[in-house]
Amino acid sequence: MSQDHHYAPISPFRTGPRGLCPRCGQGKMFAGFISLKPKCSACGLDYSFADSGDGPAVLVILVAGFIILGLALYVEFTFSPPIWVHILLWLPLSLIVCLSLLRVMKGILVALQYTKQAAEGRLE
């Protein structure tokens, strides 16, 4: 991160959700669905600093759980459908919401790690 002074700061909330490099905003961050590339193809930023761990999954569980549980309770108390209707509605919706949010959350967390220069804690 020694060449960062050549790049204007970019909001992690602009680059992260779109999967763009947090330093230059040009290159793609992801090689696959949620696997990071080794480095940015545009500016050469090494992504080895990025370790989002379970953070994206936890955020997705919290957000998706709130949305889907709220909708499921609304449907249950308003319409009282049989259980098979709940299964047909909420199982596919849960998968769609969780998978669509996972990449977005990982991109945001990696961009925030870069912006805030987050690293492992070290005892000196």
PDB file of C-alpha atoms in Angstrom:
ATOM      1  CA  MET A   1       0.000   0.000   0.000  1.00  0.00           C
ATOM      2  CA  SER A   2       2.985   2.288  -0.460  1.00  0.00           C
ATOM      3  CA  GLN A   3       1.757   3.759  -3.765  1.00  0.00           C
ATOM      4  CA  ASP A   4      -1.606   4.853  -2.371  1.00  0.00           C
ATOM      5  CA  HIS A   5      -0.740   8.546  -2.531  1.00  0.00           C
ATOM      6  CA  HIS A   6      -1.073   8.381  -6.345  1.00  0.00           C
ATOM      7  CA  TYR A   7      -4.774   7.501  -6.108  1.00  0.00           C
ATOM      8  CA  ALA A   8      -7.625   9.699  -4.931  1.00  0.00           C
ATOM      9  CA  PRO A   9      -9.593   8.139  -2.074  1.00  0.00           C
ATOM     10  CA  ILE A  10     -12.722   6.312  -3.228  1.00  0.00           C
ATOM     11  CA  SER A  11     -15.655   5.443  -1.004  1.00  0.00           C
ATOM     12  CA  PRO A  12     -15.720   1.740  -0.104  1.00  0.00           C
ATOM     13  CA  PHE A  13     -19.501   1.890  -0.513  1.00  0.00           C
ATOM     14  CA  ARG A  14     -19.058   2.824  -4.196  1.00  0.00           C
ATOM     15  CA  THR A  15     -16.444   0.213  -5.084  1.00  0.00           C
ATOM     16  CA  GLY A  16     -17.293  -2.684  -2.742  1.00  0.00           C
ATOM     17  CA  PRO A  17     -20.843  -3.503  -3.861  1.00  0.00           C
ATOM     18  CA  ARG A  18     -19.790  -3.399  -7.506  1.00  0.00           C
ATOM     19  CA  GLY A  19     -16.737  -5.610  -6.876  1.00  0.00           C
ATOM     20  CA  LEU A  20     -14.228  -3.004  -8.021  1.00  0.00           C
ATOM     21  CA  CYS A  21     -10.727  -2.389  -6.714  1.00  0.00           C
ATOM     22  CA  PRO A  22     -10.849  -0.246  -3.558  1.00  0.00           C
ATOM     23  CA  ARG A  23      -7.734   1.708  -4.587  1.00  0.00           C
ATOM     24  CA  CYS A  24      -8.297   2.612  -8.244  1.00  0.00           C
ATOM     25  CA  GLY A  25     -11.986   1.763  -8.755  1.00  0.00           C
ATOM     26  CA  GLN A  26     -11.173   0.249 -12.165  1.00  0.00           C
ATOM     27  CA  GLY A  27     -10.135  -3.416 -11.869  1.00  0.00           C
ATOM     28  CA  LYS A  28     -12.363  -6.251 -10.771  1.00  0.00           C
ATOM     29  CA  MET A  29     -11.921  -7.563  -7.223  1.00  0.00           C
ATOM     30  CA  PHE A  30     -13.440 -11.031  -7.652  1.00  0.00           C
ATOM     31  CA  ALA A  31     -12.132 -13.981  -9.652  1.00  0.00           C
ATOM     32  CA  GLY A  32     -15.201 -16.126  -8.999  1.00  0.00           C
ATOM     33  CA  PHE A  33     -18.440 -15.688  -7.116  1.00  0.00           C
ATOM     34  CA  ILE A  34     -16.776 -14.681  -3.835  1.00  0.00           C
ATOM     35  CA  SER A  35     -13.114 -15.622  -4.354  1.00  0.00           C
ATOM     36  CA  LEU A  36     -10.751 -12.676  -4.624  1.00  0.00           C
ATOM     37  CA  LYS A  37      -8.244 -12.218  -7.405  1.00  0.00           C
ATOM     38  CA  PRO A  38      -4.598 -12.229  -6.301  1.00  0.00           C
ATOM     39  CA  LYS A  39      -4.195  -8.595  -7.412  1.00  0.00           C
ATOM     40  CA  CYS A  40      -5.963  -5.813  -9.270  1.00  0.00           C
ATOM     41  CA  SER A  41      -5.569  -5.999 -13.050  1.00  0.00           C
ATOM     42  CA  ALA A  42      -5.636  -2.188 -13.371  1.00  0.00           C
ATOM     43  CA  CYS A  43      -3.401  -0.861 -10.562  1.00  0.00           C
ATOM     44  CA  GLY A  44      -1.718  -4.018  -9.251  1.00  0.00           C
ATOM     45  CA  LEU A  45      -3.043  -3.780  -5.678  1.00  0.00           C
ATOM     46  CA  ASP A  46      -2.202  -7.034  -3.896  1.00  0.00           C
ATOM     47  CA  TYR A  47      -5.356  -8.411  -2.259  1.00  0.00           C
ATOM     48  CA  SER A  48      -3.434 -10.586   0.207  1.00  0.00           C
ATOM     49  CA  PHE A  49      -4.246  -8.040   2.941  1.00  0.00           C
ATOM     50  CA  ALA A  50      -7.943  -8.857   2.639  1.00  0.00           C
ATOM     51  CA  ASP A  51      -9.342 -11.411   5.046  1.00  0.00           C
ATOM     52  CA  SER A  52     -13.028 -10.800   5.582  1.00  0.00           C
ATOM     53  CA  GLY A  53     -13.464 -14.139   7.357  1.00  0.00           C
ATOM     54  CA  ASP A  54     -17.047 -14.850   8.398  1.00  0.00           C
ATOM     55  CA  GLY A  55     -18.020 -11.175   8.498  1.00  0.00           C
ATOM     56  CA  PRO A  56     -19.988 -11.134   5.230  1.00  0.00           C
ATOM     57  CA  ALA A  57     -21.910 -14.285   6.170  1.00  0.00           C
ATOM     58  CA  VAL A  58     -22.866 -12.868   9.564  1.00  0.00           C
ATOM     59  CA  LEU A  59     -24.085  -9.615   8.032  1.00  0.00           C
ATOM     60  CA  VAL A  60     -26.075 -11.512   5.401  1.00  0.00           C
ATOM     61  CA  ILE A  61     -27.689 -13.715   8.060  1.00  0.00           C
ATOM     62  CA  LEU A  62     -28.715 -10.668  10.078  1.00  0.00           C
ATOM     63  CA  VAL A  63     -30.089  -8.674   7.146  1.00  0.00           C
ATOM     64  CA  ALA A  64     -31.745 -11.566   5.296  1.00  0.00           C
ATOM     65  CA  GLY A  65     -33.136 -13.008   8.515  1.00  0.00           C
ATOM     66  CA  PHE A  66     -34.746  -9.698   9.406  1.00  0.00           C
ATOM     67  CA  ILE A  67     -36.297  -9.288   5.959  1.00  0.00           C
ATOM     68  CA  ILE A  68     -37.494 -12.843   5.458  1.00  0.00           C
ATOM     69  CA  LEU A  69     -38.723 -13.397   8.998  1.00  0.00           C
ATOM     70  CA  GLY A  70     -40.659 -10.129   8.857  1.00  0.00           C
ATOM     71  CA  LEU A  71     -42.280 -11.110   5.588  1.00  0.00           C
ATOM     72  CA  ALA A  72     -43.032 -14.640   6.803  1.00  0.00           C
ATOM     73  CA  LEU A  73     -44.692 -13.326   9.967  1.00  0.00           C
ATOM     74  CA  TYR A  74     -46.722 -10.834   7.967  1.00  0.00           C
ATOM     75  CA  VAL A  75     -47.934 -13.565   5.588  1.00  0.00           C
ATOM     76  CA  GLU A  76     -48.700 -15.932   8.462  1.00  0.00           C
ATOM     77  CA  PHE A  77     -50.723 -13.465  10.512  1.00  0.00           C
ATOM     78  CA  THR A  78     -52.466 -11.869   7.532  1.00  0.00           C
ATOM     79  CA  PHE A  79     -53.339 -14.915   5.405  1.00  0.00           C
ATOM     80  CA  SER A  80     -52.674 -18.005   7.623  1.00  0.00           C
ATOM     81  CA  PRO A  81     -51.547 -20.193   4.700  1.00  0.00           C
ATOM     82  CA  PRO A  82     -50.667 -23.871   5.063  1.00  0.00           C
ATOM     83  CA  ILE A  83     -47.056 -24.773   5.863  1.00  0.00           C
ATOM     84  CA  TRP A  84     -46.301 -25.895   2.299  1.00  0.00           C
ATOM     85  CA  VAL A  85     -46.963 -22.336   1.083  1.00  0.00           C
ATOM     86  CA  HIS A  86     -44.370 -21.043   3.537  1.00  0.00           C
ATOM     87  CA  ILE A  87     -41.866 -23.615   2.306  1.00  0.00           C
ATOM     88  CA  LEU A  88     -42.502 -22.720  -1.343  1.00  0.00           C
ATOM     89  CA  LEU A  89     -42.218 -18.995  -0.637  1.00  0.00           C
ATOM     90  CA  TRP A  90     -39.413 -18.622   1.870  1.00  0.00           C
ATOM     91  CA  LEU A  91     -36.926 -21.334   0.941  1.00  0.00           C
ATOM     92  CA  PRO A  92     -36.217 -20.013  -2.578  1.00  0.00           C
ATOM     93  CA  LEU A  93     -36.447 -16.389  -1.421  1.00  0.00           C
ATOM     94  CA  SER A  94     -33.950 -17.105   1.371  1.00  0.00           C
ATOM     95  CA  LEU A  95     -31.474 -18.563  -1.105  1.00  0.00           C
ATOM     96  CA  ILE A  96     -31.885 -15.674  -3.548  1.00  0.00           C
ATOM     97  CA  VAL A  97     -31.516 -12.967  -0.893  1.00  0.00           C
ATOM     98  CA  CYS A  98     -28.568 -14.623   0.857  1.00  0.00           C
ATOM     99  CA  LEU A  99     -26.602 -15.367  -2.297  1.00  0.00           C
ATOM    100  CA  SER A 100     -27.203 -11.932  -3.778  1.00  0.00           C
ATOM    101  CA  LEU A 101     -26.117 -10.158  -0.594  1.00  0.00           C
ATOM    102  CA  LEU A 102     -23.034 -12.303   0.091  1.00  0.00           C
ATOM    103  CA  ARG A 103     -20.862 -10.928  -2.714  1.00  0.00           C
ATOM    104  CA  VAL A 104     -21.972  -7.353  -1.996  1.00  0.00           C
ATOM    105  CA  MET A 105     -21.131  -7.630   1.708  1.00  0.00           C
ATOM    106  CA  LYS A 106     -17.757  -9.241   1.014  1.00  0.00           C
ATOM    107  CA  GLY A 107     -16.884  -6.483  -1.440  1.00  0.00           C
ATOM    108  CA  ILE A 108     -17.812  -3.811   1.091  1.00  0.00           C
ATOM    109  CA  LEU A 109     -15.817  -5.449   3.892  1.00  0.00           C
ATOM    110  CA  VAL A 110     -12.702  -5.875   1.731  1.00  0.00           C
ATOM    111  CA  ALA A 111     -12.958  -2.257   0.563  1.00  0.00           C
ATOM    112  CA  LEU A 112     -13.375  -1.101   4.180  1.00  0.00           C
ATOM    113  CA  GLN A 113     -10.322  -3.138   5.214  1.00  0.00           C
ATOM    114  CA  TYR A 114      -8.299  -1.370   2.549  1.00  0.00           C
ATOM    115  CA  THR A 115      -9.668   2.096   3.355  1.00  0.00           C
ATOM    116  CA  LYS A 116      -9.178   1.758   7.114  1.00  0.00           C
ATOM    117  CA  GLN A 117      -5.865  -0.125   6.710  1.00  0.00           C
ATOM    118  CA  ALA A 118      -7.184  -2.923   8.899  1.00  0.00           C
ATOM    119  CA  ALA A 119      -4.726  -5.673   9.765  1.00  0.00           C
ATOM    120  CA  GLU A 120      -4.286  -8.468  12.240  1.00  0.00           C
ATOM    121  CA  GLY A 121      -3.649  -7.392  15.784  1.00  0.00           C
ATOM    122  CA  ARG A 122       0.000  -7.742  16.807  1.00  0.00           C
ATOM    123  CA  LEU A 123       1.681  -7.610  20.149  1.00  0.00           C
ATOM    124  CA  GLU A 124       4.766  -5.415  20.008  1.00  0.00           C
TER     125      GLU A 124
END
